[in-house]
CSV table of C-alpha atoms in Angstrom, one decimal:
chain,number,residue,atom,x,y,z
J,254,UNK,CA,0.0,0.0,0.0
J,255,UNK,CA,2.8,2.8,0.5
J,256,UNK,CA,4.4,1.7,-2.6
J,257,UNK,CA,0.8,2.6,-4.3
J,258,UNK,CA,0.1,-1.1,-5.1
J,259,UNK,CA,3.5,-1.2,-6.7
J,260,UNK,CA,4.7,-5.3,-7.4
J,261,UNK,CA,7.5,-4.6,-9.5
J,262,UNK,CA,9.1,-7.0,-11.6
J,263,UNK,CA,8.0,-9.8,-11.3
J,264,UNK,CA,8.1,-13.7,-13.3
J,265,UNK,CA,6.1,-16.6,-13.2
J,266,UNK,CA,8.2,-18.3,-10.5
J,267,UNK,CA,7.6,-14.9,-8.0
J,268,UNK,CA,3.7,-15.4,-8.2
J,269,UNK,CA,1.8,-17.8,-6.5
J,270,UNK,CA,0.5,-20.3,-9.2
J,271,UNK,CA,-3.3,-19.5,-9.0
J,272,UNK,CA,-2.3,-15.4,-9.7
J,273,UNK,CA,-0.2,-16.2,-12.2
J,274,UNK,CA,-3.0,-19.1,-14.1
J,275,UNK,CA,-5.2,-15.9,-14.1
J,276,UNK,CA,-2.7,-13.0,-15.1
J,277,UNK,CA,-0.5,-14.8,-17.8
J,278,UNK,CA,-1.6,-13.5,-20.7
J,279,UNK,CA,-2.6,-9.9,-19.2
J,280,UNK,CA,-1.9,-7.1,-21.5
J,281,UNK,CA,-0.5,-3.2,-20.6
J,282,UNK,CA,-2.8,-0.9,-19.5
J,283,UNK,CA,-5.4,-3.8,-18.8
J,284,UNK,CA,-7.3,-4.4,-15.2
J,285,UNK,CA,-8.3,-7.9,-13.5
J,286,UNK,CA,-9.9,-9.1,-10.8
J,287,UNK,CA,-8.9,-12.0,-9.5
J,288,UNK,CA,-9.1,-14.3,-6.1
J,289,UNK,CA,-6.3,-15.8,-4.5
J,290,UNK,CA,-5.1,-17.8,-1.5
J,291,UNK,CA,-4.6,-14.5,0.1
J,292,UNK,CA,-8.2,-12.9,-0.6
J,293,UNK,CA,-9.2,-10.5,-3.8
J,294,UNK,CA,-7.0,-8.8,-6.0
J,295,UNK,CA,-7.5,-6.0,-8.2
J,296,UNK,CA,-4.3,-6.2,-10.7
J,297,UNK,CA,-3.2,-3.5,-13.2
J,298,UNK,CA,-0.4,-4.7,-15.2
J,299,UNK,CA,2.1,-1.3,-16.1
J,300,UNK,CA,4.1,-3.1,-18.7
J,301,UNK,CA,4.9,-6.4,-20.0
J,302,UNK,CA,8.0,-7.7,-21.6
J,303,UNK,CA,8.0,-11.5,-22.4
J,304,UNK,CA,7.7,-13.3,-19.3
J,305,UNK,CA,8.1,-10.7,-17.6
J,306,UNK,CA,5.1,-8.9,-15.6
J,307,UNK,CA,5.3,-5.1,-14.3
J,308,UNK,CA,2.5,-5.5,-11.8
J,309,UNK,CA,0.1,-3.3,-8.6
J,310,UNK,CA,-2.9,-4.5,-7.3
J,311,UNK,CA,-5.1,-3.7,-4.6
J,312,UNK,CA,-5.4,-6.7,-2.3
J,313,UNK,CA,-9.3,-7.2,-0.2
J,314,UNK,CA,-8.9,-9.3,2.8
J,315,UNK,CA,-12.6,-10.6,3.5
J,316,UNK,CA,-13.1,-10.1,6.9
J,317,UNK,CA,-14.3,-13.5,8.9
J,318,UNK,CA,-16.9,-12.6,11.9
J,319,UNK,CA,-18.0,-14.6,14.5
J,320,UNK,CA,-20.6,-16.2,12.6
J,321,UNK,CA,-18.3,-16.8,9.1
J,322,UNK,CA,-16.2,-18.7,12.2
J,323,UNK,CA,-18.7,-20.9,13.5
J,324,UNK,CA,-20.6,-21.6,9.8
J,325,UNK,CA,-17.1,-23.0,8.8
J,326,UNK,CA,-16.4,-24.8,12.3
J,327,UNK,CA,-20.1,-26.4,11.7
J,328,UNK,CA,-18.6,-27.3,8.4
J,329,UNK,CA,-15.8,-28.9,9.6
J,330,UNK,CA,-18.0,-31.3,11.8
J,331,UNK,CA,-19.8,-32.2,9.0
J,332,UNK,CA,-16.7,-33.3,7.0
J,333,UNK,CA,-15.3,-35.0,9.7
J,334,UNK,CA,-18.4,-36.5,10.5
J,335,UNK,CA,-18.8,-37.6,7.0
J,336,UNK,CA,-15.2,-38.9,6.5
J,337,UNK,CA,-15.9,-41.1,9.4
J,338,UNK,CA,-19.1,-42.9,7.7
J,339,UNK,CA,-16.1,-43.5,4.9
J,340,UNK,CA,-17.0,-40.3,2.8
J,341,UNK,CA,-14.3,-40.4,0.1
J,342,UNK,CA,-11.6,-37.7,1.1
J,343,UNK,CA,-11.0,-36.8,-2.4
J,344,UNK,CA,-14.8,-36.0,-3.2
J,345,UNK,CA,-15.4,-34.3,0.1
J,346,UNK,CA,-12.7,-31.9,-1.0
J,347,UNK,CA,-14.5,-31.0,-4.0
J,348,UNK,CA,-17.8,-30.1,-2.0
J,349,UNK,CA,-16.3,-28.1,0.4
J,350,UNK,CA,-12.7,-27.2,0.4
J,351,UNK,CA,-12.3,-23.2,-0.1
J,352,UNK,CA,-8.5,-23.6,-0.9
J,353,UNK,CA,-8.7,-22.5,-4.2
J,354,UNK,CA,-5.2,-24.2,-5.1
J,355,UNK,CA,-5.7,-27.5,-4.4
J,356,UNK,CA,-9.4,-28.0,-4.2
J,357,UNK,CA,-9.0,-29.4,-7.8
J,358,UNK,CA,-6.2,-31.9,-7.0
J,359,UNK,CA,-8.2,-33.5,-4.6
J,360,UNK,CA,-6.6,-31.6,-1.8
J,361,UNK,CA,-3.5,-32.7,-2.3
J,362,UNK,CA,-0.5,-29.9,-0.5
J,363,UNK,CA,2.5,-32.3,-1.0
J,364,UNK,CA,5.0,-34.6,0.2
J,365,UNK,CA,6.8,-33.3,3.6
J,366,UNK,CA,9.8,-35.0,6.0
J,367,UNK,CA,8.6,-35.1,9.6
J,368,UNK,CA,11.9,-33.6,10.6
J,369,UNK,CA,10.6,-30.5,9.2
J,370,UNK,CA,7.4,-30.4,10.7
J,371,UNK,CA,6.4,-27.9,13.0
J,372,UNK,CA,5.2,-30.0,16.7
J,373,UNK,CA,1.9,-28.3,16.5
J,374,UNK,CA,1.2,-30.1,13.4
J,375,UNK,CA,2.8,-33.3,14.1
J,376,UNK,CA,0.8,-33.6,17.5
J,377,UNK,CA,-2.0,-34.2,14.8
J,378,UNK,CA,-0.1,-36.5,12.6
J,379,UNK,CA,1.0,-38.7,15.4
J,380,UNK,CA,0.3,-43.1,15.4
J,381,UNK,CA,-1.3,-42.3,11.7
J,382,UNK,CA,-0.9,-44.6,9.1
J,383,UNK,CA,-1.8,-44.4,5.7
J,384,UNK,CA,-5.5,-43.6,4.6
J,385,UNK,CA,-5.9,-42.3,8.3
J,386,UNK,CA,-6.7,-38.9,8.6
J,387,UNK,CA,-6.3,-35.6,11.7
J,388,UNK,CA,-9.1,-34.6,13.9
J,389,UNK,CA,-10.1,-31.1,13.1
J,390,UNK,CA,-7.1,-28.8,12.8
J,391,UNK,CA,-8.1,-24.9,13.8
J,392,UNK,CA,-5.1,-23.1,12.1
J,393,UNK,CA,-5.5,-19.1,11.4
J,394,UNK,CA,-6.3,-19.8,8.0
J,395,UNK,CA,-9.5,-21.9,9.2
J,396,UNK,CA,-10.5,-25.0,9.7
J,397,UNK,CA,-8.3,-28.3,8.1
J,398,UNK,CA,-8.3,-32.2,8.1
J,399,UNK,CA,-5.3,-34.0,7.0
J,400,UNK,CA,-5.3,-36.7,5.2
J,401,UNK,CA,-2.4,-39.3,4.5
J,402,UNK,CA,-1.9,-40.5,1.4
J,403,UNK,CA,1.2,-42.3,1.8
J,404,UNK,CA,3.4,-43.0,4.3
J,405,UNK,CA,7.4,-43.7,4.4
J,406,UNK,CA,9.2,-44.1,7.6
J,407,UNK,CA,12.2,-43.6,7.8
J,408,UNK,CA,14.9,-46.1,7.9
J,409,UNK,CA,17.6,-46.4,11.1
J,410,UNK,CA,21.4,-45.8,9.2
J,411,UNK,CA,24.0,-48.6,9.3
J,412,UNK,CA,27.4,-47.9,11.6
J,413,UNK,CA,29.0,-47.7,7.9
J,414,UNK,CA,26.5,-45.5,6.6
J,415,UNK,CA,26.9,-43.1,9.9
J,416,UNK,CA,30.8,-43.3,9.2
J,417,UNK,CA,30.4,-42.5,5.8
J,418,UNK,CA,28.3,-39.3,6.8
J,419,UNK,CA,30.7,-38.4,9.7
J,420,UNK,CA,33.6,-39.0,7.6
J,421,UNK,CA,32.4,-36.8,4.6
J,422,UNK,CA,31.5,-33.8,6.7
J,423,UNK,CA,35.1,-33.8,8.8
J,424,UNK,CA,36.6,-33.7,5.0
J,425,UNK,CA,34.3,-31.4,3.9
J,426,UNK,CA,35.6,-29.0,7.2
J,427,UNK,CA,39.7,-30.1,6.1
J,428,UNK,CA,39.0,-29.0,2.7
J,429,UNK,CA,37.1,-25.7,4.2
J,430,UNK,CA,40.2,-24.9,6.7
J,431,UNK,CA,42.7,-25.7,3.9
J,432,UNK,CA,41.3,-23.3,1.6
J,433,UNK,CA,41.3,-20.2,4.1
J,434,UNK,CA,44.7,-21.1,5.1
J,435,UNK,CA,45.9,-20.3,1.5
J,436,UNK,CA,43.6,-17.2,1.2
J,437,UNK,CA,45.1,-15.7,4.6
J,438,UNK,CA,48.9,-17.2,3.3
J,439,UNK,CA,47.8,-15.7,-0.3
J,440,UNK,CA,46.0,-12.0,1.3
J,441,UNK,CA,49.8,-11.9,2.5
J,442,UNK,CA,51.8,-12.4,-0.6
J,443,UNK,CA,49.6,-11.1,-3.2
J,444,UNK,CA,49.7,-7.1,-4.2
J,445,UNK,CA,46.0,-5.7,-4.6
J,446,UNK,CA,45.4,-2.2,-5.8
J,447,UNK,CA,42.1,-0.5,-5.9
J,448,UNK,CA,41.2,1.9,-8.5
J,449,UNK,CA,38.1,4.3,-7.9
């Protein structure tokens, strides 16, 4: 907003894909309104060279109130509710997921290493197997069920293959203290002069 709406420069790979699905082929000059993860946006593209998008937009935030809360906490019930009779997740998503970006792949948000999950979310996740899925999950962004697709634990390393690892990352530190060695020795024995 105190840039005027300003963007910048901006490519494919900078957008989030459902802006970018509706603004690809935007011309100069021309005005869209479009809805993404984040809410409504009003976009005016500036200029336009190739791939490469000159963008400001106006972004509208619905607001939720108490009763948008509980309508969608109701909802949530009713999913869950369903999924236990043995609802298929996949078509339950189509009914009544508002995440716009994955509401037509079935819901599907991608692959992720429990190493990297926050606790709050793995609290949820935890004893679940494949084809299980969370209790209701009351994030900021609303209400969410999880649903596992596939699961892959992860497999205890041999002695060798800890070696291997502990072996490669003390090289990998030689190497490192090696090479500033000769950049301090080098900084020393080399001339450098600076011209402005």
């Amino acid at each position: 907003a105190k840039k005027g709406g300003s963007l910048g420069e901006l490519t494919e790979k900078d957008m989030l894909p459902e802006i970018y699905k509706q603004i690809s082929d935007i011309g100069e000059g021309e005005i869209r309104v479009i809805q993404s993860r984040l809410g409504y946006h009003i976009i005016l593209c500036e200029g336009r060279e190739g791939n490469k998008y000159n963008l400001r937009h106006i972004l509208l935030i619905p607001k939720v109130t108490k009763a948008d809360s509980l309508e969608m906490e109701n909802t949530a019930k009713k999913v869950y509710k369903l999924l236990k009779k043995g609802e298929p997740f996949k078509k339950l998503v189509k009914e009544y997921s508002d995440d716009i970006t994955t509401k037509d792949k079935g819901g599907v948000i991608g692959t992720f290493e429990e190493a990297k999950m926050s606790p709050q979310l793995l609290k949820y996740l935890k004893g679940l197997k494949e084809g299980d899925f969370t209790n209701i999950i009351d994030t900021p962004n609303g209400f969410e069920i999880l649903y596992i697709d596939k699961y892959e634990p992860g497999k205890a390393l041999s002695k060798e293959e800890i070696n291997r690892t502990i072996r490669g990352i003390l090289t990998q530190r030689k190497q490192q203290q090696a090479l500033s060695k000769l950049v301090d020795r080098l900084k020393k024995d080399v001339y450098i002069k600076v011209y402005e």
